[in-house]
mmCIF file of C-alpha atoms in Angstrom:
data_model
loop_
_atom_site.group_PDB
_atom_site.id
_atom_site.type_symbol
_atom_site.label_atom_id
_atom_site.label_comp_id
_atom_site.label_asym_id
_atom_site.label_seq_id
_atom_site.Cartn_x
_atom_site.Cartn_y
_atom_site.Cartn_z
ATOM 1 C CA MET A 293 93.526 74.535 107.477
ATOM 2 C CA ALA A 294 92.864 77.038 104.517
ATOM 3 C CA SER A 295 94.909 79.817 106.807
ATOM 4 C CA ARG A 296 97.675 77.327 106.836
ATOM 5 C CA LEU A 297 98.194 77.382 102.971
ATOM 6 C CA ALA A 298 100.077 79.874 100.781
ATOM 7 C CA PRO A 299 98.530 81.169 97.817
ATOM 8 C CA VAL A 300 99.709 79.529 94.224
ATOM 9 C CA LEU A 301 99.841 80.341 90.601
ATOM 10 C CA VAL A 302 97.570 78.574 88.606
ATOM 11 C CA LEU A 303 99.943 77.843 85.529
ATOM 12 C CA ALA A 304 98.499 78.693 82.418
ATOM 13 C CA LEU A 305 99.281 75.319 80.293
ATOM 14 C CA ALA A 306 96.090 73.658 81.623
ATOM 15 C CA CYS A 307 94.088 74.312 78.812
ATOM 16 C CA VAL A 308 97.036 73.645 75.906
ATOM 17 C CA ALA A 309 96.731 70.157 74.205
ATOM 18 C CA THR A 310 98.482 69.229 71.379
ATOM 19 C CA GLY A 311 96.809 68.617 67.968
ATOM 20 C CA GLU A 312 97.191 66.019 65.038
ATOM 21 C CA ASP A 313 101.209 65.092 64.105
ATOM 22 C CA VAL A 314 101.039 66.942 60.597
ATOM 23 C CA GLY A 315 104.147 65.847 58.578
ATOM 24 C CA GLY A 316 106.138 65.186 61.930
ATOM 25 C CA VAL A 317 105.559 68.305 63.666
ATOM 26 C CA ALA A 318 102.994 68.148 66.479
ATOM 27 C CA SER A 319 100.443 71.441 66.150
ATOM 28 C CA PRO A 320 99.763 73.193 69.785
ATOM 29 C CA VAL A 321 96.400 74.426 70.146
ATOM 30 C CA VAL A 322 93.863 76.231 72.388
ATOM 31 C CA TYR A 323 90.361 74.417 71.788
ATOM 32 C CA GLY A 324 87.483 76.986 71.672
ATOM 33 C CA THR A 325 87.778 80.475 73.391
ATOM 34 C CA ASP A 326 91.264 81.282 74.983
ATOM 35 C CA ASP A 327 90.059 82.518 78.072
ATOM 36 C CA ARG A 328 92.559 81.409 80.752
ATOM 37 C CA VAL A 329 93.499 84.026 83.019
ATOM 38 C CA GLU A 330 95.526 84.677 86.423
ATOM 39 C CA VAL A 331 94.512 83.816 89.679
ATOM 40 C CA HIS A 332 94.499 87.282 90.899
ATOM 41 C CA ALA A 333 92.520 88.453 87.710
ATOM 42 C CA HIS A 334 89.329 85.537 88.221
ATOM 43 C CA PRO A 335 85.913 86.717 88.775
ATOM 44 C CA ASP A 336 84.972 84.164 91.440
ATOM 45 C CA ALA A 337 86.204 85.086 94.364
ATOM 46 C CA LEU A 338 85.769 81.302 95.697
ATOM 47 C CA LEU A 339 87.653 79.397 92.773
ATOM 48 C CA ARG A 340 90.483 82.180 93.059
ATOM 49 C CA ARG A 341 90.524 80.782 97.307
ATOM 50 C CA ILE A 342 90.989 77.300 95.850
ATOM 51 C CA ALA A 343 93.319 78.367 93.830
ATOM 52 C CA SER A 344 95.205 79.983 95.815
ATOM 53 C CA GLU A 345 95.471 77.783 99.264
ATOM 54 C CA ALA A 346 95.325 73.897 96.625
ATOM 55 C CA ILE A 347 98.066 74.779 93.891
ATOM 56 C CA ALA A 348 101.682 73.442 94.385
ATOM 57 C CA VAL A 349 104.845 73.804 92.140
ATOM 58 C CA GLN A 350 107.792 71.097 92.261
ATOM 59 C CA VAL A 351 110.890 72.889 92.257
ATOM 60 C CA PRO A 352 114.350 71.538 92.536
ATOM 61 C CA LEU A 353 115.916 72.471 95.810
ATOM 62 C CA ALA A 354 118.802 73.838 93.533
ATOM 63 C CA ARG A 355 116.979 76.177 92.236
ATOM 64 C CA LEU A 356 115.439 77.531 96.113
ATOM 65 C CA ASP A 357 116.907 80.704 97.399
ATOM 66 C CA PHE A 358 116.422 80.521 101.419
ATOM 67 C CA SER A 359 118.531 84.166 102.018
ATOM 68 C CA ASP A 360 115.489 86.055 103.022
ATOM 69 C CA PRO A 361 112.787 83.905 104.580
ATOM 70 C CA ALA A 362 109.920 86.127 104.333
ATOM 71 C CA ASP A 363 110.356 86.228 100.155
ATOM 72 C CA VAL A 364 112.004 82.841 99.177
ATOM 73 C CA GLY A 365 113.431 83.779 95.580
ATOM 74 C CA PHE A 366 113.950 81.254 92.827
ATOM 75 C CA ARG A 367 117.636 80.652 91.070
ATOM 76 C CA GLY A 368 118.214 80.003 87.325
ATOM 77 C CA VAL A 369 114.326 80.112 86.571
ATOM 78 C CA SER A 370 113.497 80.767 82.634
ATOM 79 C CA THR A 371 110.584 81.824 80.961
ATOM 80 C CA LEU A 372 107.406 79.774 79.655
ATOM 81 C CA GLY A 373 108.396 81.352 76.349
ATOM 82 C CA ASP A 374 111.536 79.621 76.778
ATOM 83 C CA GLU A 375 110.874 76.344 78.090
ATOM 84 C CA HIS A 376 108.346 75.406 74.617
ATOM 85 C CA ASP A 377 109.609 77.583 72.496
ATOM 86 C CA LEU A 378 107.031 80.134 72.388
ATOM 87 C CA CYS A 379 106.606 82.942 69.479
ATOM 88 C CA PRO A 380 106.754 86.434 70.510
ATOM 89 C CA GLY A 381 104.011 87.810 71.494
ATOM 90 C CA GLU A 382 102.321 84.892 72.782
ATOM 91 C CA ARG A 383 100.053 84.812 76.185
ATOM 92 C CA PHE A 384 101.999 84.110 79.455
ATOM 93 C CA ALA A 385 105.492 83.770 77.060
ATOM 94 C CA ASP A 386 107.410 85.771 79.805
ATOM 95 C CA GLN A 387 106.353 83.936 82.771
ATOM 96 C CA PRO A 388 109.051 82.818 84.988
ATOM 97 C CA VAL A 389 108.673 78.673 85.267
ATOM 98 C CA PRO A 390 110.796 77.531 88.365
ATOM 99 C CA GLY A 391 109.243 74.211 88.382
ATOM 100 C CA VAL A 392 109.359 70.617 87.299
ATOM 101 C CA CYS A 393 105.760 69.382 88.050
ATOM 102 C CA SER A 394 101.969 70.755 89.420
ATOM 103 C CA GLY A 395 99.762 69.348 91.792
ATOM 104 C CA ALA A 396 96.907 69.805 93.911
ATOM 105 C CA LEU A 397 96.800 69.435 97.893
ATOM 106 C CA LEU A 398 94.206 67.084 98.749
ATOM 107 C CA ASP A 399 94.431 67.386 102.929
ATOM 108 C CA GLU A 400 97.018 67.862 104.829
ATOM 109 C CA ARG A 401 99.386 65.437 103.767
ATOM 110 C CA HIS A 402 98.663 64.827 100.605
ATOM 111 C CA VAL A 403 99.577 66.228 97.217
ATOM 112 C CA LEU A 404 98.004 64.578 93.654
ATOM 113 C CA THR A 405 100.295 65.090 90.597
ATOM 114 C CA ALA A 406 101.621 62.830 88.028
ATOM 115 C CA SER A 407 103.032 59.876 88.733
ATOM 116 C CA HIS A 408 106.025 60.725 85.952
ATOM 117 C CA CYS A 409 106.955 63.647 88.993
ATOM 118 C CA MET A 410 107.882 61.336 91.647
ATOM 119 C CA ASP A 411 109.598 59.060 89.786
ATOM 120 C CA VAL A 412 111.735 57.336 92.539
ATOM 121 C CA PRO A 413 112.235 57.554 95.847
ATOM 122 C CA GLY A 414 115.377 59.925 96.091
ATOM 123 C CA ASP A 415 113.201 62.426 94.689
ATOM 124 C CA CYS A 416 111.923 63.521 97.855
ATOM 125 C CA SER A 417 115.435 64.955 98.722
ATOM 126 C CA THR A 418 115.753 66.814 96.101
ATOM 127 C CA LEU A 419 112.706 68.303 95.162
ATOM 128 C CA ALA A 420 109.895 70.227 97.108
ATOM 129 C CA TRP A 421 106.551 70.772 96.864
ATOM 130 C CA VAL A 422 106.048 74.896 96.640
ATOM 131 C CA PHE A 423 102.565 76.857 97.888
ATOM 132 C CA GLY A 424 102.355 80.783 96.972
ATOM 133 C CA PHE A 425 104.121 81.120 93.439
ATOM 134 C CA ARG A 426 101.413 83.096 91.889
ATOM 135 C CA TYR A 427 101.144 86.405 90.526
ATOM 136 C CA ALA A 428 99.736 88.941 93.185
ATOM 137 C CA ASP A 429 98.663 91.721 90.821
ATOM 138 C CA ARG A 430 99.943 92.190 87.426
ATOM 139 C CA GLU A 431 103.037 91.228 86.568
ATOM 140 C CA VAL A 432 103.947 91.233 90.101
ATOM 141 C CA LEU A 433 104.791 87.733 91.950
ATOM 142 C CA ALA A 434 103.203 87.271 95.312
ATOM 143 C CA PRO A 435 105.972 86.932 98.139
ATOM 144 C CA VAL A 436 106.729 82.554 98.400
ATOM 145 C CA ALA A 437 107.208 82.347 102.328
ATOM 146 C CA ARG A 438 109.554 79.567 103.809
#
């Protein structure tokens, strides 16, 4: 099964939590040491392989550009910094955000995700699960094949 799966990007927000509400403003924090890394930079080869083969991003079909089937592109993509109003210089702020949800492949047919990612049956006709969206090297996105 692994040979048929494309690698993906592990989203950097996995370790970010929202702190207590102080005067109506939520304070975002990372608890403990911020040791988040890109998949390609992780020292454990097994964990790199698992992340590359099992993580998916849910993308609106309107954002996908299939003009080059060997390197599927994305339209109208903002950055993580723009999406979440991050301060300049914040880690991962310049990364593109093509999707609206993430998920993990459980087997050949099933992706585990949050319930709000698939609210109505019609979502299947307007959204796609994309495997292969990740950084292959520093600041170099891996090609996403159709």
